[in-house]
Amino acid sequence: MKIIKESSAFLSNYEVLQLLKEGKSQQSKSVANLATVTYETVAYLEQTACALQTDENVEAFLEQISALPFKLTKVEKLQLINHRPTTAVEIQLLIEESEERLSEDDVQTILDVVQRTLPAPVEEAEDDAEVVEDDAMQCE
């Protein structure tokens, strides 16, 4: 991945993580403060959902979300990729005026696309498995 023109586009957390990982090997030893900031940023991002994302995941998400009948801005799509929402409340926080622009079905469709295309962090996948187990026990 290469920066074509500075300040010409927004970057997702996934893209930032990839750039920082690539740049680590090219850093000069004389820039200690930059190395610290880079290390801390990479450490943080590796604990988020973007650590598991791939170019294919992001492309699949963007293709599916763009095919929906309602339109989201580039920044809203970026927020969805970065935060990987799992609830309707998170959608309300990430999409401006979502109550007016989106129906409940639209919100559920977005959540389905996110779940289908963007990998869940390990903790979240474990939490989902526990919920399924709890539901199965209640049904018995």
JSON list of C-alpha atoms in Angstrom, two decimals:
[
{"chain": "A", "resi": 1, "resn": "MET", "atom": "CA", "xyz": [0.00, 0.00, 0.00]},
{"chain": "A", "resi": 2, "resn": "LYS", "atom": "CA", "xyz": [1.37, 3.40, -0.96]},
{"chain": "A", "resi": 3, "resn": "ILE", "atom": "CA", "xyz": [0.25, 6.96, -0.17]},
{"chain": "A", "resi": 4, "resn": "ILE", "atom": "CA", "xyz": [-0.39, 8.62, -3.53]},
{"chain": "A", "resi": 5, "resn": "LYS", "atom": "CA", "xyz": [-1.20, 12.15, -2.39]},
{"chain": "A", "resi": 6, "resn": "GLU", "atom": "CA", "xyz": [-1.14, 13.38, 1.20]},
{"chain": "A", "resi": 7, "resn": "SER", "atom": "CA", "xyz": [-4.50, 14.45, 2.69]},
{"chain": "A", "resi": 8, "resn": "SER", "atom": "CA", "xyz": [-6.46, 13.35, -0.37]},
{"chain": "A", "resi": 9, "resn": "ALA", "atom": "CA", "xyz": [-8.48, 10.56, 1.24]},
{"chain": "A", "resi": 10, "resn": "PHE", "atom": "CA", "xyz": [-9.69, 9.09, 4.49]},
{"chain": "A", "resi": 11, "resn": "LEU", "atom": "CA", "xyz": [-8.02, 5.92, 5.75]},
{"chain": "A", "resi": 12, "resn": "SER", "atom": "CA", "xyz": [-9.64, 3.08, 7.62]},
{"chain": "A", "resi": 13, "resn": "ASN", "atom": "CA", "xyz": [-8.05, 1.69, 10.77]},
{"chain": "A", "resi": 14, "resn": "TYR", "atom": "CA", "xyz": [-7.10, -1.37, 8.71]},
{"chain": "A", "resi": 15, "resn": "GLU", "atom": "CA", "xyz": [-5.20, 0.78, 6.19]},
{"chain": "A", "resi": 16, "resn": "VAL", "atom": "CA", "xyz": [-3.44, 2.72, 8.96]},
{"chain": "A", "resi": 17, "resn": "LEU", "atom": "CA", "xyz": [-2.37, -0.53, 10.62]},
{"chain": "A", "resi": 18, "resn": "GLN", "atom": "CA", "xyz": [-0.98, -1.86, 7.33]},
{"chain": "A", "resi": 19, "resn": "LEU", "atom": "CA", "xyz": [0.92, 1.38, 6.63]},
{"chain": "A", "resi": 20, "resn": "LEU", "atom": "CA", "xyz": [2.41, 1.47, 10.12]},
{"chain": "A", "resi": 21, "resn": "LYS", "atom": "CA", "xyz": [3.50, -2.16, 9.92]},
{"chain": "A", "resi": 22, "resn": "GLU", "atom": "CA", "xyz": [5.14, -1.55, 6.54]},
{"chain": "A", "resi": 23, "resn": "GLY", "atom": "CA", "xyz": [6.76, 1.66, 7.77]},
{"chain": "A", "resi": 24, "resn": "LYS", "atom": "CA", "xyz": [8.26, 0.07, 10.89]},
{"chain": "A", "resi": 25, "resn": "SER", "atom": "CA", "xyz": [10.95, -1.63, 8.87]},
{"chain": "A", "resi": 26, "resn": "GLN", "atom": "CA", "xyz": [11.82, 1.61, 7.07]},
{"chain": "A", "resi": 27, "resn": "GLN", "atom": "CA", "xyz": [12.09, 3.87, 10.15]},
{"chain": "A", "resi": 28, "resn": "SER", "atom": "CA", "xyz": [15.29, 5.56, 11.09]},
{"chain": "A", "resi": 29, "resn": "LYS", "atom": "CA", "xyz": [16.64, 4.73, 14.54]},
{"chain": "A", "resi": 30, "resn": "SER", "atom": "CA", "xyz": [17.10, 8.45, 15.23]},
{"chain": "A", "resi": 31, "resn": "VAL", "atom": "CA", "xyz": [13.37, 9.09, 15.48]},
{"chain": "A", "resi": 32, "resn": "ALA", "atom": "CA", "xyz": [12.64, 7.53, 18.88]},
{"chain": "A", "resi": 33, "resn": "ASN", "atom": "CA", "xyz": [9.43, 9.48, 19.54]},
{"chain": "A", "resi": 34, "resn": "LEU", "atom": "CA", "xyz": [7.96, 8.42, 16.22]},
{"chain": "A", "resi": 35, "resn": "ALA", "atom": "CA", "xyz": [8.85, 4.81, 17.00]},
{"chain": "A", "resi": 36, "resn": "THR", "atom": "CA", "xyz": [7.02, 5.04, 20.34]},
{"chain": "A", "resi": 37, "resn": "VAL", "atom": "CA", "xyz": [3.88, 6.52, 18.80]},
{"chain": "A", "resi": 38, "resn": "THR", "atom": "CA", "xyz": [3.98, 3.94, 16.01]},
{"chain": "A", "resi": 39, "resn": "TYR", "atom": "CA", "xyz": [4.40, 1.08, 18.48]},
{"chain": "A", "resi": 40, "resn": "GLU", "atom": "CA", "xyz": [1.53, 2.26, 20.69]},
{"chain": "A", "resi": 41, "resn": "THR", "atom": "CA", "xyz": [-0.76, 2.85, 17.71]},
{"chain": "A", "resi": 42, "resn": "VAL", "atom": "CA", "xyz": [-0.04, -0.59, 16.26]},
{"chain": "A", "resi": 43, "resn": "ALA", "atom": "CA", "xyz": [-0.55, -2.19, 19.69]},
{"chain": "A", "resi": 44, "resn": "TYR", "atom": "CA", "xyz": [-3.95, -0.49, 20.01]},
{"chain": "A", "resi": 45, "resn": "LEU", "atom": "CA", "xyz": [-5.11, -1.28, 16.47]},
{"chain": "A", "resi": 46, "resn": "GLU", "atom": "CA", "xyz": [-4.10, -4.92, 16.80]},
{"chain": "A", "resi": 47, "resn": "GLN", "atom": "CA", "xyz": [-6.66, -5.21, 19.63]},
{"chain": "A", "resi": 48, "resn": "THR", "atom": "CA", "xyz": [-9.49, -3.98, 17.41]},
{"chain": "A", "resi": 49, "resn": "ALA", "atom": "CA", "xyz": [-11.46, -5.65, 14.64]},
{"chain": "A", "resi": 50, "resn": "CYS", "atom": "CA", "xyz": [-9.21, -4.15, 11.96]},
{"chain": "A", "resi": 51, "resn": "ALA", "atom": "CA", "xyz": [-6.40, -6.53, 12.95]},
{"chain": "A", "resi": 52, "resn": "LEU", "atom": "CA", "xyz": [-8.41, -9.39, 11.41]},
{"chain": "A", "resi": 53, "resn": "GLN", "atom": "CA", "xyz": [-9.57, -7.53, 8.32]},
{"chain": "A", "resi": 54, "resn": "THR", "atom": "CA", "xyz": [-8.14, -8.14, 4.86]},
{"chain": "A", "resi": 55, "resn": "ASP", "atom": "CA", "xyz": [-8.38, -6.21, 1.62]},
{"chain": "A", "resi": 56, "resn": "GLU", "atom": "CA", "xyz": [-10.93, -8.80, 0.46]},
{"chain": "A", "resi": 57, "resn": "ASN", "atom": "CA", "xyz": [-13.10, -8.28, 3.58]},
{"chain": "A", "resi": 58, "resn": "VAL", "atom": "CA", "xyz": [-13.18, -4.51, 3.11]},
{"chain": "A", "resi": 59, "resn": "GLU", "atom": "CA", "xyz": [-13.85, -4.78, -0.63]},
{"chain": "A", "resi": 60, "resn": "ALA", "atom": "CA", "xyz": [-16.69, -7.27, -0.05]},
{"chain": "A", "resi": 61, "resn": "PHE", "atom": "CA", "xyz": [-18.20, -4.98, 2.59]},
{"chain": "A", "resi": 62, "resn": "LEU", "atom": "CA", "xyz": [-18.02, -1.93, 0.30]},
{"chain": "A", "resi": 63, "resn": "GLU", "atom": "CA", "xyz": [-19.52, -3.85, -2.64]},
{"chain": "A", "resi": 64, "resn": "GLN", "atom": "CA", "xyz": [-22.43, -5.17, -0.58]},
{"chain": "A", "resi": 65, "resn": "ILE", "atom": "CA", "xyz": [-23.13, -1.92, 1.27]},
{"chain": "A", "resi": 66, "resn": "SER", "atom": "CA", "xyz": [-23.03, 0.07, -2.00]},
{"chain": "A", "resi": 67, "resn": "ALA", "atom": "CA", "xyz": [-25.55, -2.31, -3.60]},
{"chain": "A", "resi": 68, "resn": "LEU", "atom": "CA", "xyz": [-28.19, -1.49, -0.98]},
{"chain": "A", "resi": 69, "resn": "PRO", "atom": "CA", "xyz": [-31.11, 0.77, -2.00]},
{"chain": "A", "resi": 70, "resn": "PHE", "atom": "CA", "xyz": [-30.19, 3.48, 0.52]},
{"chain": "A", "resi": 71, "resn": "LYS", "atom": "CA", "xyz": [-26.99, 5.50, 0.25]},
{"chain": "A", "resi": 72, "resn": "LEU", "atom": "CA", "xyz": [-24.37, 6.08, 2.91]},
{"chain": "A", "resi": 73, "resn": "THR", "atom": "CA", "xyz": [-21.59, 8.66, 2.74]},
{"chain": "A", "resi": 74, "resn": "LYS", "atom": "CA", "xyz": [-17.95, 7.63, 2.40]},
{"chain": "A", "resi": 75, "resn": "VAL", "atom": "CA", "xyz": [-17.32, 8.69, 5.99]},
{"chain": "A", "resi": 76, "resn": "GLU", "atom": "CA", "xyz": [-20.26, 6.61, 7.26]},
{"chain": "A", "resi": 77, "resn": "LYS", "atom": "CA", "xyz": [-18.95, 3.55, 5.42]},
{"chain": "A", "resi": 78, "resn": "LEU", "atom": "CA", "xyz": [-15.52, 4.20, 6.90]},
{"chain": "A", "resi": 79, "resn": "GLN", "atom": "CA", "xyz": [-17.02, 4.42, 10.39]},
{"chain": "A", "resi": 80, "resn": "LEU", "atom": "CA", "xyz": [-18.80, 1.09, 9.87]},
{"chain": "A", "resi": 81, "resn": "ILE", "atom": "CA", "xyz": [-15.54, -0.56, 8.77]},
{"chain": "A", "resi": 82, "resn": "ASN", "atom": "CA", "xyz": [-13.58, 0.92, 11.68]},
{"chain": "A", "resi": 83, "resn": "HIS", "atom": "CA", "xyz": [-16.10, 0.20, 14.44]},
{"chain": "A", "resi": 84, "resn": "ARG", "atom": "CA", "xyz": [-17.81, -2.97, 13.14]},
{"chain": "A", "resi": 85, "resn": "PRO", "atom": "CA", "xyz": [-21.18, -2.25, 14.83]},
{"chain": "A", "resi": 86, "resn": "THR", "atom": "CA", "xyz": [-23.21, -5.14, 16.22]},
{"chain": "A", "resi": 87, "resn": "THR", "atom": "CA", "xyz": [-26.31, -3.31, 17.50]},
{"chain": "A", "resi": 88, "resn": "ALA", "atom": "CA", "xyz": [-28.86, -0.81, 16.20]},
{"chain": "A", "resi": 89, "resn": "VAL", "atom": "CA", "xyz": [-27.69, 1.70, 18.82]},
{"chain": "A", "resi": 90, "resn": "GLU", "atom": "CA", "xyz": [-24.18, 1.64, 17.37]},
{"chain": "A", "resi": 91, "resn": "ILE", "atom": "CA", "xyz": [-25.64, 2.28, 13.91]},
{"chain": "A", "resi": 92, "resn": "GLN", "atom": "CA", "xyz": [-27.43, 5.35, 15.32]},
{"chain": "A", "resi": 93, "resn": "LEU", "atom": "CA", "xyz": [-24.12, 6.63, 16.65]},
{"chain": "A", "resi": 94, "resn": "LEU", "atom": "CA", "xyz": [-22.22, 6.05, 13.41]},
{"chain": "A", "resi": 95, "resn": "ILE", "atom": "CA", "xyz": [-24.75, 7.13, 10.77]},
{"chain": "A", "resi": 96, "resn": "GLU", "atom": "CA", "xyz": [-25.95, 10.69, 10.83]},
{"chain": "A", "resi": 97, "resn": "GLU", "atom": "CA", "xyz": [-29.74, 11.10, 11.13]},
{"chain": "A", "resi": 98, "resn": "SER", "atom": "CA", "xyz": [-30.16, 7.33, 10.88]},
{"chain": "A", "resi": 99, "resn": "GLU", "atom": "CA", "xyz": [-33.61, 7.46, 12.50]},
{"chain": "A", "resi": 100, "resn": "GLU", "atom": "CA", "xyz": [-34.92, 9.59, 9.61]},
{"chain": "A", "resi": 101, "resn": "ARG", "atom": "CA", "xyz": [-32.89, 7.97, 6.81]},
{"chain": "A", "resi": 102, "resn": "LEU", "atom": "CA", "xyz": [-33.10, 4.28, 7.68]},
{"chain": "A", "resi": 103, "resn": "SER", "atom": "CA", "xyz": [-35.90, 1.90, 8.61]},
{"chain": "A", "resi": 104, "resn": "GLU", "atom": "CA", "xyz": [-35.44, -0.86, 11.18]},
{"chain": "A", "resi": 105, "resn": "ASP", "atom": "CA", "xyz": [-35.05, -3.31, 8.29]},
{"chain": "A", "resi": 106, "resn": "ASP", "atom": "CA", "xyz": [-32.33, -1.12, 6.75]},
{"chain": "A", "resi": 107, "resn": "VAL", "atom": "CA", "xyz": [-30.44, -1.06, 10.04]},
{"chain": "A", "resi": 108, "resn": "GLN", "atom": "CA", "xyz": [-30.72, -4.84, 10.32]},
{"chain": "A", "resi": 109, "resn": "THR", "atom": "CA", "xyz": [-29.50, -5.19, 6.74]},
{"chain": "A", "resi": 110, "resn": "ILE", "atom": "CA", "xyz": [-26.42, -3.09, 7.55]},
{"chain": "A", "resi": 111, "resn": "LEU", "atom": "CA", "xyz": [-25.73, -5.21, 10.63]},
{"chain": "A", "resi": 112, "resn": "ASP", "atom": "CA", "xyz": [-26.09, -8.38, 8.53]},
{"chain": "A", "resi": 113, "resn": "VAL", "atom": "CA", "xyz": [-23.62, -7.08, 5.92]},
{"chain": "A", "resi": 114, "resn": "VAL", "atom": "CA", "xyz": [-21.15, -6.13, 8.66]},
{"chain": "A", "resi": 115, "resn": "GLN", "atom": "CA", "xyz": [-21.45, -9.55, 10.30]},
{"chain": "A", "resi": 116, "resn": "ARG", "atom": "CA", "xyz": [-21.12, -11.38, 6.97]},
{"chain": "A", "resi": 117, "resn": "THR", "atom": "CA", "xyz": [-18.15, -9.46, 5.56]},
{"chain": "A", "resi": 118, "resn": "LEU", "atom": "CA", "xyz": [-16.05, -8.06, 8.42]},
{"chain": "A", "resi": 119, "resn": "PRO", "atom": "CA", "xyz": [-14.43, -10.57, 10.79]},
{"chain": "A", "resi": 120, "resn": "ALA", "atom": "CA", "xyz": [-15.30, -10.30, 14.47]},
{"chain": "A", "resi": 121, "resn": "PRO", "atom": "CA", "xyz": [-12.61, -9.90, 17.13]},
{"chain": "A", "resi": 122, "resn": "VAL", "atom": "CA", "xyz": [-11.96, -13.11, 19.07]},
{"chain": "A", "resi": 123, "resn": "GLU", "atom": "CA", "xyz": [-13.67, -11.82, 22.26]},
{"chain": "A", "resi": 124, "resn": "GLU", "atom": "CA", "xyz": [-16.78, -10.88, 20.30]},
{"chain": "A", "resi": 125, "resn": "ALA", "atom": "CA", "xyz": [-16.96, -14.28, 18.61]},
{"chain": "A", "resi": 126, "resn": "GLU", "atom": "CA", "xyz": [-16.67, -15.96, 22.03]},
{"chain": "A", "resi": 127, "resn": "ASP", "atom": "CA", "xyz": [-19.43, -13.71, 23.42]},
{"chain": "A", "resi": 128, "resn": "ASP", "atom": "CA", "xyz": [-21.67, -14.66, 20.47]},
{"chain": "A", "resi": 129, "resn": "ALA", "atom": "CA", "xyz": [-21.03, -18.36, 21.14]},
{"chain": "A", "resi": 130, "resn": "GLU", "atom": "CA", "xyz": [-21.98, -17.90, 24.81]},
{"chain": "A", "resi": 131, "resn": "VAL", "atom": "CA", "xyz": [-25.24, -16.19, 23.81]},
{"chain": "A", "resi": 132, "resn": "VAL", "atom": "CA", "xyz": [-26.10, -19.08, 21.48]},
{"chain": "A", "resi": 133, "resn": "GLU", "atom": "CA", "xyz": [-25.33, -21.57, 24.28]},
{"chain": "A", "resi": 134, "resn": "ASP", "atom": "CA", "xyz": [-27.49, -19.61, 26.75]},
{"chain": "A", "resi": 135, "resn": "ASP", "atom": "CA", "xyz": [-30.35, -19.49, 24.24]},
{"chain": "A", "resi": 136, "resn": "ALA", "atom": "CA", "xyz": [-30.09, -23.25, 23.66]},
{"chain": "A", "resi": 137, "resn": "MET", "atom": "CA", "xyz": [-30.23, -23.92, 27.41]},
{"chain": "A", "resi": 138, "resn": "GLN", "atom": "CA", "xyz": [-33.32, -21.72, 27.80]},
{"chain": "A", "resi": 139, "resn": "CYS", "atom": "CA", "xyz": [-35.09, -23.63, 25.03]},
{"chain": "A", "resi": 140, "resn": "GLU", "atom": "CA", "xyz": [-34.59, -26.98, 26.79]}
]
